[in-house]
Coordinates of C-alpha atoms and ligand atoms in Angstrom, one line a residue:
M1 CA 0.0 0.0 0.0
V2 CA 1.3 3.4 -0.9
I3 CA 1.3 5.9 1.9
D4 CA 0.6 9.5 0.8
S5 CA 1.1 12.7 2.8
K6 CA -2.4 12.6 4.2
Q7 CA -2.0 9.0 5.5
L8 CA 1.5 9.8 6.7
K9 CA 0.1 12.6 8.9
T10 CA -2.7 10.4 10.2
L11 CA -0.3 7.5 11.0
F12 CA 2.2 9.8 12.7
L13 CA -0.4 11.4 14.9
D14 CA -2.1 8.1 15.7
F15 CA 1.2 6.4 16.6
F16 CA 2.2 9.1 19.0
T17 CA -1.2 9.5 20.6
E18 CA -1.3 5.7 21.1
N19 CA 2.0 6.2 22.8
E20 CA 0.5 8.7 25.2
H21 CA 1.4 11.9 23.5
S22 CA -1.1 14.8 23.5
L23 CA -2.0 16.3 20.2
I24 CA -1.3 20.1 20.2
P25 CA -2.8 22.5 17.6
N26 CA -1.2 23.4 14.4
S27 CA -0.3 27.0 15.2
P28 CA -0.7 29.8 12.7
L29 CA 2.1 30.5 10.2
I30 CA 2.4 33.9 11.6
P31 CA 3.5 33.9 15.2
E32 CA 1.7 36.6 17.1
Y33 CA 3.8 36.8 20.2
D34 CA 7.3 36.2 18.9
P35 CA 8.5 39.4 17.3
T36 CA 11.9 37.7 16.6
V37 CA 10.7 35.6 13.7
L38 CA 8.4 36.5 10.8
F39 CA 7.0 33.0 10.3
T40 CA 6.9 29.8 12.2
P41 CA 10.1 28.1 10.9
A42 CA 9.7 24.6 12.6
G43 CA 7.3 22.6 14.6
M44 CA 9.4 23.2 17.7
H45 CA 9.4 26.9 17.5
P46 CA 6.1 27.5 19.3
L47 CA 7.3 25.3 22.1
I48 CA 10.5 27.1 23.0
P49 CA 9.2 28.4 26.4
Y50 CA 8.3 24.9 27.4
F51 CA 11.8 23.6 26.6
L52 CA 13.0 26.2 29.0
G53 CA 10.9 24.8 31.8
Q54 CA 7.5 26.4 31.6
P55 CA 4.9 23.6 32.2
H56 CA 2.8 22.8 29.2
P57 CA -1.0 22.6 29.8
L58 CA -1.2 19.4 27.8
G59 CA 1.6 17.5 29.6
T60 CA 5.1 16.5 28.9
K61 CA 4.6 14.4 25.8
L62 CA 3.3 16.2 22.7
V63 CA 2.8 15.6 19.0
N64 CA 1.5 17.7 16.1
V65 CA 1.7 18.6 12.5
Q66 CA 2.8 22.2 12.0
R67 CA 2.7 24.4 8.9
C68 CA 6.1 26.1 8.5
F69 CA 7.7 28.7 6.2
R70 CA 11.4 29.3 5.7
T71 CA 12.5 32.4 3.9
G72 CA 16.1 31.3 3.8
D73 CA 15.1 28.6 1.2
I74 CA 13.5 30.9 -1.4
E75 CA 16.5 30.9 -3.6
C76 CA 16.9 27.1 -3.5
V77 CA 13.3 26.4 -4.6
G78 CA 13.4 24.8 -8.0
D79 CA 15.6 21.8 -7.1
S80 CA 14.0 18.5 -6.1
S81 CA 13.6 19.0 -2.4
H82 CA 13.2 22.6 -1.4
L83 CA 9.9 24.2 -0.5
T84 CA 9.4 27.5 1.3
F85 CA 6.1 26.3 2.8
F86 CA 5.9 22.8 4.1
E87 CA 4.3 20.8 6.9
M88 CA 6.4 19.2 9.6
L89 CA 5.5 16.3 11.9
G90 CA 7.0 16.3 15.3
N91 CA 6.9 14.6 18.7
W92 CA 8.2 16.2 21.8
S93 CA 9.3 15.3 25.3
L94 CA 9.4 18.1 27.7
G95 CA 11.7 16.8 30.4
D96 CA 10.1 13.4 30.0
Y97 CA 11.7 10.6 28.0
F98 CA 15.1 11.1 26.4
K99 CA 17.4 9.5 23.9
K100 CA 16.7 5.9 24.4
Q101 CA 13.0 6.1 24.2
A102 CA 12.9 8.7 21.5
I103 CA 15.1 6.5 19.3
S104 CA 13.0 3.4 20.0
L105 CA 9.8 5.3 19.2
S106 CA 11.3 6.6 15.9
Y107 CA 12.5 3.1 15.0
D108 CA 9.2 1.6 15.8
F109 CA 7.2 4.1 13.7
L110 CA 9.6 3.7 10.7
T111 CA 9.8 0.0 10.7
N112 CA 6.8 -1.6 12.4
K113 CA 4.3 -3.2 10.0
R114 CA 1.5 -1.3 11.5
W115 CA 3.1 2.0 10.7
L116 CA 5.5 2.9 7.9
N117 CA 6.8 -0.6 7.5
L118 CA 10.1 0.5 6.0
D119 CA 12.9 -2.0 5.3
K120 CA 15.2 -2.1 8.4
K121 CA 18.1 -3.1 6.3
R122 CA 17.9 0.1 4.3
L123 CA 17.9 2.3 7.4
S124 CA 21.1 4.1 8.5
V125 CA 21.5 6.8 11.1
T126 CA 23.9 9.6 12.1
V127 CA 24.9 10.7 15.6
F128 CA 26.9 13.5 17.0
A129 CA 30.7 12.9 17.0
G130 CA 31.5 15.2 19.9
D131 CA 33.6 18.4 20.2
Q132 CA 34.7 21.0 22.7
D133 CA 31.1 21.9 23.5
A134 CA 29.6 18.5 24.0
P135 CA 30.8 14.9 24.2
K136 CA 30.4 12.1 21.6
D137 CA 26.8 10.9 21.7
L138 CA 27.4 7.3 22.8
E139 CA 24.0 7.1 24.4
S140 CA 22.3 7.5 21.0
F141 CA 24.7 5.1 19.5
E142 CA 23.8 2.5 22.1
A143 CA 20.1 3.1 21.6
W144 CA 20.4 2.5 17.8
S145 CA 22.5 -0.6 18.4
S146 CA 19.9 -2.0 20.7
C147 CA 17.2 -1.5 18.0
G148 CA 19.4 -3.6 15.8
I149 CA 21.1 -1.1 13.5
P150 CA 24.6 -2.5 12.8
D151 CA 27.7 -0.4 13.7
D152 CA 28.6 0.2 10.1
R153 CA 25.3 2.0 9.5
I154 CA 25.7 4.3 12.4
Y155 CA 27.8 7.3 11.4
F156 CA 29.4 9.8 13.8
L157 CA 29.2 13.3 12.3
S158 CA 30.2 16.7 13.4
K159 CA 28.2 19.7 14.6
E160 CA 27.6 20.8 11.0
D161 CA 25.4 17.7 10.5
N162 CA 24.4 16.6 13.9
W163 CA 23.5 19.6 16.0
W164 CA 20.4 21.6 16.1
G165 CA 19.7 25.2 17.1
P166 CA 19.5 27.5 18.8
V167 CA 17.0 29.3 16.5
G168 CA 18.5 32.7 17.5
N169 CA 22.0 33.1 18.8
T170 CA 21.0 31.9 22.2
G171 CA 18.6 29.3 23.6
P172 CA 17.9 25.6 23.7
C173 CA 20.0 23.4 21.5
G174 CA 21.7 20.0 21.4
P175 CA 23.0 17.1 19.4
C176 CA 20.7 15.3 17.0
T177 CA 20.4 12.0 15.4
E178 CA 19.2 11.7 11.8
M179 CA 17.6 8.8 10.0
F180 CA 18.2 8.0 6.4
Y181 CA 16.7 5.5 3.9
D182 CA 18.8 4.0 1.2
T183 CA 17.0 4.6 -2.1
G184 CA 19.0 1.8 -3.8
K185 CA 20.7 4.3 -6.2
P186 CA 24.4 3.7 -6.7
A187 CA 26.8 5.5 -4.3
C188 CA 28.3 8.6 -6.0
G189 CA 31.8 7.8 -4.7
P190 CA 33.8 6.2 -1.9
N191 CA 32.8 9.0 0.5
C192 CA 29.1 8.8 -0.2
R193 CA 27.3 8.5 3.1
P194 CA 24.0 9.6 4.8
G195 CA 23.9 13.4 4.4
C196 CA 25.4 13.2 0.9
S197 CA 23.4 15.2 -1.6
C198 CA 23.6 12.8 -4.5
G199 CA 20.2 11.3 -3.7
K200 CA 21.2 7.9 -2.6
Y201 CA 20.3 8.5 1.1
F202 CA 17.0 10.0 1.7
E203 CA 16.7 12.0 4.9
L204 CA 13.7 10.9 6.9
W205 CA 13.6 12.3 10.3
N206 CA 15.6 14.3 12.8
D207 CA 15.6 13.7 16.5
V208 CA 17.1 16.6 18.5
F209 CA 18.1 16.1 22.0
M210 CA 17.8 19.5 23.7
E211 CA 19.9 19.3 26.7
Y212 CA 21.9 22.6 26.4
N213 CA 21.1 26.2 26.6
K214 CA 23.5 28.5 24.6
T215 CA 24.1 31.6 26.7
P216 CA 24.8 35.1 25.4
S217 CA 28.4 34.6 26.2
G218 CA 28.5 31.5 23.9
C219 CA 28.7 28.9 26.7
F220 CA 26.7 25.7 26.6
E221 CA 25.1 25.0 30.0
F222 CA 22.7 22.2 30.8
L223 CA 19.0 23.0 30.6
K224 CA 16.9 22.5 33.7
Q225 CA 15.2 19.6 31.8
K226 CA 16.3 17.4 29.0
N227 CA 13.9 17.6 26.0
V228 CA 13.3 15.8 22.8
D229 CA 12.4 17.7 19.6
T230 CA 11.8 15.8 16.4
G231 CA 11.0 16.9 12.9
M232 CA 9.8 15.0 9.9
G233 CA 9.0 16.9 6.7
V234 CA 5.7 15.8 5.4
E235 CA 6.1 16.5 1.7
H236 CA 9.7 15.3 1.7
T237 CA 8.9 12.0 3.4
A238 CA 5.7 11.6 1.3
A239 CA 7.8 11.8 -1.9
M240 CA 9.9 8.8 -0.7
L241 CA 6.8 6.9 0.4
E242 CA 4.9 7.6 -2.8
G243 CA 7.9 6.6 -4.8
K244 CA 8.3 10.0 -6.4
E245 CA 11.5 11.6 -7.5
N246 CA 10.8 14.9 -5.8
V247 CA 8.3 16.9 -3.7
F248 CA 6.6 18.4 -6.7
Q249 CA 5.4 15.0 -7.8
I250 CA 3.5 14.0 -4.7
G251 CA -0.3 14.0 -4.7
A252 CA -0.6 17.0 -2.4
V253 CA 1.5 19.2 -4.7
R254 CA 1.4 17.7 -8.2
P255 CA -2.0 19.1 -9.3
I256 CA -0.7 22.7 -8.8
A257 CA 2.3 22.0 -11.0
Q258 CA 0.1 20.2 -13.5
K259 CA -2.1 23.3 -13.8
V260 CA 1.0 25.5 -14.4
E261 CA 2.0 23.2 -17.2
D262 CA -1.5 23.3 -18.7
L263 CA -1.6 27.1 -18.5
A264 CA 1.8 27.3 -20.2
S265 CA 0.9 24.6 -22.7
I266 CA 3.9 22.6 -21.7
T267 CA 3.8 18.8 -22.1
V268 CA 7.3 17.8 -21.4
P269 CA 9.2 20.6 -19.6
D270 CA 12.9 21.1 -20.2
D271 CA 15.1 21.8 -17.2
V272 CA 14.6 25.6 -17.3
Q273 CA 10.9 25.3 -17.6
E274 CA 10.8 22.7 -14.8
R275 CA 12.5 25.1 -12.5
S276 CA 10.0 27.8 -13.3
I277 CA 7.1 25.4 -12.8
R278 CA 8.4 24.4 -9.4
I279 CA 9.0 28.0 -8.3
I280 CA 5.5 29.1 -9.3
T281 CA 4.0 26.0 -7.6
D282 CA 5.9 26.6 -4.3
H283 CA 5.4 30.3 -4.2
V284 CA 1.6 30.3 -5.0
R285 CA 1.2 27.5 -2.4
A286 CA 3.0 29.6 0.2
A287 CA 1.2 32.8 -0.7
T288 CA -2.2 31.1 -0.4
F289 CA -1.3 29.9 3.1
F290 CA -0.1 33.4 4.0
L291 CA -3.2 35.1 2.9
G292 CA -5.4 32.4 4.4
D293 CA -3.7 32.3 7.8
E294 CA -5.5 33.1 11.0
R295 CA -3.5 36.2 11.1
G296 CA -3.4 36.7 7.4
V297 CA -0.8 38.9 5.8
K298 CA -1.4 41.2 2.8
P299 CA 1.3 42.2 0.3
S300 CA 3.2 45.3 1.3
N301 CA 6.7 46.7 1.5
N302 CA 7.2 45.7 5.1
D303 CA 8.3 42.5 6.9
R304 CA 5.8 39.7 6.3
G305 CA 3.9 41.6 3.6
Y306 CA 7.1 42.1 1.8
V307 CA 8.0 38.4 1.8
L308 CA 4.5 37.7 0.5
R309 CA 4.9 40.3 -2.2
R310 CA 8.3 38.9 -3.2
L311 CA 6.8 35.4 -3.5
I312 CA 3.8 36.6 -5.6
R313 CA 5.9 38.8 -7.9
R314 CA 8.5 36.1 -8.4
A315 CA 5.8 33.6 -9.4
I316 CA 4.4 36.2 -11.9
R317 CA 7.8 36.7 -13.4
F318 CA 8.4 33.0 -13.8
G319 CA 4.9 32.6 -15.2
R320 CA 5.8 35.1 -17.9
L321 CA 9.1 33.3 -18.6
I322 CA 7.3 30.1 -19.5
G323 CA 4.8 32.0 -21.6
I324 CA 1.7 32.3 -19.4
E325 CA -0.1 35.3 -20.8
Q326 CA -3.3 35.3 -18.7
D327 CA -3.8 36.0 -15.0
F328 CA -3.2 32.7 -13.3
L329 CA -2.7 33.2 -9.6
T330 CA -6.2 32.5 -8.5
D331 CA -6.6 29.4 -10.7
L332 CA -3.6 28.0 -8.8
A333 CA -4.7 29.2 -5.4
D334 CA -8.1 27.5 -6.0
I335 CA -6.2 24.2 -6.4
V336 CA -4.1 24.9 -3.3
I337 CA -7.3 25.4 -1.3
T338 CA -9.0 22.3 -2.7
L339 CA -5.9 20.2 -1.8
N340 CA -5.7 21.5 1.7
E341 CA -9.1 22.6 2.9
A342 CA -9.8 19.3 4.8
D343 CA -6.9 20.2 7.2
Y344 CA -7.2 24.0 6.8
P345 CA -10.9 24.9 6.4
L346 CA -10.0 28.6 6.9
L347 CA -8.5 28.6 3.5
R348 CA -11.9 28.1 1.8
E349 CA -13.5 30.5 4.2
K350 CA -11.0 33.2 3.3
Q351 CA -11.1 32.3 -0.4
A352 CA -12.7 35.6 -1.4
S353 CA -10.1 37.7 0.3
I354 CA -7.2 35.4 -0.9
F355 CA -8.4 35.8 -4.5
E356 CA -8.9 39.5 -4.1
E357 CA -5.4 40.1 -2.8
L358 CA -3.8 37.9 -5.5
N359 CA -5.8 39.6 -8.2
K360 CA -4.8 43.0 -7.0
E361 CA -1.2 42.2 -6.8
E362 CA -1.2 40.5 -10.2
T363 CA -2.9 43.4 -11.9
K364 CA -0.6 45.9 -10.2
F365 CA 2.7 44.1 -11.0
K366 CA 1.7 43.2 -14.5
R367 CA 1.2 46.8 -15.3
T368 CA 4.8 47.6 -14.6
L369 CA 6.6 44.3 -15.2
E370 CA 7.1 44.7 -19.0
K371 CA 8.3 48.3 -18.7
G372 CA 10.5 47.4 -15.7
L373 CA 12.1 44.5 -17.6
R374 CA 12.9 46.8 -20.6
K375 CA 14.3 49.4 -18.2
F376 CA 16.4 46.7 -16.5
Q377 CA 17.7 45.6 -19.9
R378 CA 18.7 49.1 -20.9
I379 CA 20.5 49.6 -17.6
A380 CA 22.2 46.2 -17.7
E381 CA 23.3 46.6 -21.3
N382 CA 25.2 49.8 -20.5
C383 CA 27.1 48.9 -17.4
P384 CA 28.3 45.8 -15.6
R385 CA 27.0 47.0 -12.3
I386 CA 23.5 48.2 -11.5
D387 CA 24.0 51.0 -9.0
G388 CA 21.9 51.7 -5.9
K389 CA 19.9 54.5 -7.6
D390 CA 18.8 52.3 -10.5
A391 CA 18.0 49.4 -8.3
F392 CA 15.8 51.7 -6.2
L393 CA 14.2 53.1 -9.3
L394 CA 13.3 49.6 -10.4
F395 CA 11.9 49.0 -6.9
Q396 CA 9.9 52.2 -6.6
S397 CA 8.7 52.8 -10.1
F398 CA 8.4 49.3 -11.4
G399 CA 7.7 47.3 -8.2
F400 CA 10.8 45.1 -8.5
P401 CA 11.8 43.7 -5.1
I402 CA 15.6 44.0 -4.7
E403 CA 15.8 40.2 -4.8
L404 CA 14.2 40.2 -8.2
T405 CA 16.7 42.7 -9.5
K406 CA 19.5 40.6 -8.1
E407 CA 18.1 37.5 -9.8
L408 CA 17.7 39.3 -13.1
A409 CA 21.2 40.6 -12.7
A410 CA 22.6 37.2 -12.0
E411 CA 20.9 35.9 -15.2
A412 CA 22.3 38.7 -17.2
G413 CA 25.8 38.4 -15.7
V414 CA 25.9 41.8 -14.1
E415 CA 26.2 42.9 -10.4
V416 CA 23.9 44.9 -8.2
D417 CA 25.0 47.4 -5.6
V418 CA 22.8 46.2 -2.8
T419 CA 24.4 48.5 -0.2
G420 CA 23.7 51.4 -2.5
F421 CA 20.1 50.3 -2.8
N422 CA 19.8 50.0 0.9
N423 CA 21.1 53.5 1.4
E424 CA 18.7 54.9 -1.2
Y425 CA 15.9 53.0 0.5
A426 CA 16.9 54.2 4.0
C427 CA 17.0 57.8 2.7
H428 CA 13.6 57.5 1.2
Q429 CA 12.2 56.0 4.4
K430 CA 13.5 59.0 6.4
V431 CA 11.8 61.4 4.0
S432 CA 8.5 59.6 4.3
A433 CA 8.8 58.8 8.0
K434 CA 6.9 61.9 8.9
S435 CA 3.7 60.5 7.4
A436 CA 4.5 56.9 8.2
T437 CA 2.4 55.1 10.7
K438 CA 3.5 52.4 13.0
L439 CA 2.0 49.0 12.6
F440 CA 0.5 47.4 15.6
K441 CA -0.5 43.8 16.1
G442 CA -4.2 43.2 15.9
G443 CA -4.8 45.4 12.9
L444 CA -4.2 48.9 14.1
S445 CA -2.8 51.2 11.5
D446 CA -1.4 53.7 13.9
A447 CA -1.5 54.6 17.6
S448 CA -3.4 57.9 17.4
A449 CA -6.0 58.8 20.1
E450 CA -8.8 58.1 17.6
T451 CA -7.4 54.7 16.7
K452 CA -7.0 53.8 20.4
K453 CA -10.6 54.6 21.1
L454 CA -11.8 52.5 18.2
H455 CA -9.6 49.7 19.3
T456 CA -11.2 49.7 22.8
A457 CA -14.6 49.9 21.1
T458 CA -13.7 46.8 19.1
H459 CA -13.2 44.8 22.3
L460 CA -16.6 46.0 23.4
L461 CA -18.2 45.1 20.1
N462 CA -16.6 41.6 20.2
E463 CA -18.2 40.9 23.6
A464 CA -21.5 42.6 22.8
L465 CA -21.9 40.3 19.7
R466 CA -21.5 37.2 21.8
V467 CA -24.1 38.5 24.3
V468 CA -26.7 39.8 21.9
L469 CA -26.4 36.9 19.4
K470 CA -26.3 34.4 22.3
K471 CA -23.4 32.6 20.7
K472 CA -20.4 32.1 23.0
D473 CA -18.1 30.8 20.2
I474 CA -18.1 34.0 18.2
V475 CA -14.5 35.0 17.7
Q476 CA -12.6 37.6 15.9
R477 CA -11.6 36.6 12.4
G478 CA -10.0 39.9 11.5
S479 CA -9.7 43.5 12.5
N480 CA -8.6 46.6 10.9
I481 CA -8.7 50.0 12.5
T482 CA -7.9 53.4 11.2
P483 CA -8.5 56.8 12.9
E484 CA -11.9 57.0 11.1
R485 CA -13.5 53.6 11.6
L486 CA -13.2 50.1 12.9
R487 CA -13.7 47.0 10.8
F488 CA -14.3 43.8 12.6
D489 CA -14.8 40.3 11.1
F490 CA -16.3 37.4 13.0
N491 CA -17.8 34.0 12.5
F492 CA -21.5 34.2 12.1
D493 CA -23.6 32.7 9.4
R494 CA -26.3 35.2 8.7
A495 CA -26.9 39.0 8.6
L496 CA -27.8 40.6 11.9
T497 CA -31.4 41.9 12.1
P498 CA -32.0 45.6 12.6
E499 CA -33.1 44.8 16.1
E500 CA -29.9 43.0 16.8
I501 CA -27.8 45.9 15.4
V502 CA -29.6 48.3 17.8
A503 CA -29.1 45.9 20.7
V504 CA -25.4 45.6 20.0
E505 CA -25.0 49.3 19.7
K506 CA -26.9 49.8 23.0
L507 CA -24.9 47.3 24.8
V508 CA -21.6 48.9 23.7
N509 CA -22.9 52.4 24.5
D510 CA -24.0 51.3 27.9
Q511 CA -20.4 50.2 28.7
I512 CA -19.2 53.6 27.5
K513 CA -21.7 55.3 29.8
N514 CA -20.6 53.1 32.6
A515 CA -17.1 54.7 32.4
L516 CA -15.3 51.4 32.8
P517 CA -11.6 51.3 33.5
V518 CA -9.4 49.6 30.9
V519 CA -6.7 47.5 32.6
R520 CA -3.8 45.7 31.2
E521 CA -2.3 42.7 33.0
E522 CA 0.5 40.2 32.2
M523 CA -0.4 36.6 33.0
S524 CA 0.3 33.0 31.9
V525 CA -1.7 31.6 29.1
Q526 CA -3.2 29.1 31.5
D527 CA -4.4 32.0 33.8
A528 CA -5.8 33.9 30.8
K529 CA -7.7 30.8 29.8
T530 CA -9.0 30.2 33.3
K531 CA -10.1 33.8 33.6
G532 CA -12.1 33.4 30.4
A533 CA -10.0 35.8 28.2
Q534 CA -10.9 35.9 24.5
G535 CA -8.1 35.3 22.0
V536 CA -6.4 32.5 20.1
F537 CA -4.9 30.1 22.6
D538 CA -2.0 28.8 20.7
D539 CA 0.4 26.6 22.6
K540 CA 3.1 28.8 21.4
Y541 CA 2.7 31.7 23.7
G542 CA 5.7 32.8 25.7
N543 CA 5.8 32.9 29.5
S544 CA 3.1 35.5 29.7
V545 CA 0.5 37.2 27.6
S546 CA -0.9 40.7 27.9
V547 CA -4.6 40.7 28.7
Y548 CA -6.9 43.8 28.5
S549 CA -10.0 43.9 30.7
V550 CA -12.7 46.5 30.1
G551 CA -14.4 46.6 33.6
G552 CA -16.0 43.3 34.1
F553 CA -17.5 43.3 30.6
S554 CA -14.7 42.1 28.4
K555 CA -11.3 40.4 28.7
E556 CA -9.1 39.7 25.7
I557 CA -5.5 38.7 24.9
C558 CA -4.2 41.8 23.1
G559 CA -1.1 43.8 22.5
G560 CA -2.8 47.1 22.9
P561 CA -2.8 50.1 22.9
H562 CA -6.1 51.1 24.5
V563 CA -7.7 54.1 26.2
E564 CA -7.7 54.2 29.9
N565 CA -11.5 54.5 30.4
T566 CA -14.5 53.8 28.2
S567 CA -15.9 57.3 29.0
E568 CA -13.4 58.6 26.4
L569 CA -15.0 56.9 23.5
G570 CA -18.1 58.9 22.4
V571 CA -21.1 57.2 20.8
F572 CA -20.7 53.9 19.1
K573 CA -22.5 53.4 15.8
I574 CA -22.6 50.5 13.4
K575 CA -22.4 51.8 9.8
K576 CA -22.4 48.7 7.7
Q577 CA -22.5 44.9 7.9
K578 CA -21.9 42.4 5.2
G579 CA -20.8 38.8 4.7
I580 CA -17.2 38.4 3.4
A581 CA -17.0 34.7 3.2
S582 CA -19.2 31.7 4.1
G583 CA -19.8 32.0 7.8
V584 CA -17.8 35.2 8.2
R585 CA -19.4 38.6 8.7
R586 CA -17.9 42.1 8.7
I587 CA -19.0 45.1 10.7
R588 CA -17.9 48.6 10.1
A589 CA -18.5 51.0 12.9
V590 CA -17.5 54.5 14.1
L591 CA -17.4 56.5 17.2
Q592 CA -19.3 59.8 17.0
K593 CA -18.9 62.8 19.3
C594 CA -22.6 62.7 20.1
D595 CA -25.7 60.8 19.0
Q596 CA -26.1 62.1 15.5
Ligands
LIG601 N1 13.9 21.3 15.2 C1 14.3 20.2 14.3 C2 14.1 20.5 12.9 O1 13.5 21.5 12.5 C3 13.6 19.0 14.7 O2 12.2 19.3 14.9 O3 14.6 19.8 12.1

């Protein structure tokens, strides 16, 4: 029986739950409470506080499947294995079992007939060889031996191969052991061994033994507890299990690539076309997940929005390269949604806004792409180095992310003065800083007094909807606040009646009249939960979250800012309501000085 990615996920979760692991949620791609990373890069990332000793509400043995995104891999996409967006399976021990049991669980899952049933004889492993920071990992060696892996298939490798983390410069880290499957292909030479990139050894799984904490001074000290962090790439392992040459051939990805081929009327792609097809497939897949995330991102020139823009524009450029004339992003996004909606129903719910954003970006970029490419050619023809001013002109007037200019330059054999570009960019930022607004989490466009008032009103509205509509599970699906109005999206499957609108307005205005104090407290996620705070309870939160209470009326996990007392708000008035996706409503409301 061929195991595909869907079955692989089910088997993995079943195996570990049978082995007393608790299933934890697949956290959003966009971490809300970790400003140090733009996207969730690994299944372990949301768990860092727990590796450091914070008790996890679901216990010491955990398992999940986690959607991940790695920006560092964008340039590599196009080969047989790299994806920017992927799913990762992981099991974790938080100070519970360690090397011996982790290895025996891994071995059982890989080789047992009930699970992956892989051929034991084709399995080889690597373990940490030891250095000045940490000793040779004989414990893992022994554990593999006792599973029956012969010595000549256990390789001792250095830190470069068998050490993981820390994610930043400091934090939990440790030696790892990796598992490889022999594909049966001939060795590329006498030094071919697991880890070699020739394709003979297929990397299956990585068990990290987090026993150290790297301190700011660069020392490795023992953590309070010894943890296990494992990671298995879903698409990657599915490729092996489905007997496919690469991740773009698996059932969960191939239909997207097929559509690209159809749109470009390509039947047998050559190598250059194949690379373009893969890039488009990966990038549109990632972009769809970005836009459809719980904390969806929109294309922009900042941070996450910029990464999204880069992905979309790169996909458009490669689409043009293989001759796709028409708009194509939403056709592909539709397939991405169809392939993933069973596990990620929010993608379908947000389909309308995903399509809208993709269409907008496609229209915008296509308007300038041709002219920009001609401009690029003229510049590149005349000198071997694109200076900062020209790179900035391509960015500002033609919408070319600097990475795109670099890529075009590399293809044309010319250089780009990236430092010069950065200087131009910084200069420009300074000039426009006066009008620039600071981005706050939770959809605030600035921190003006008016915006703060509307933000507090949003909390009141959120609670009032739950009360008036008598539906406790109403949650925020999106929020966008400007100094003029608030916009609030929530799950509800019909329009509010005029009476309900009046009742919601009245309930909010009553709280304003009650002059309730707005109080911010730091507390643990567990406490926030116990105290009934609203908000997404990911198991990724750090030691504490910030919770805003409006009198005894509302309590929400939120980054602020808010007014100090509801008496500052004015009169709350709902201006518009509409459905924006199936089961999702949007309300626009304002605060007026008096009842007009
Ligand atoms: N953190 C390790 C990885 O990403 C194992 O989960 O590979």
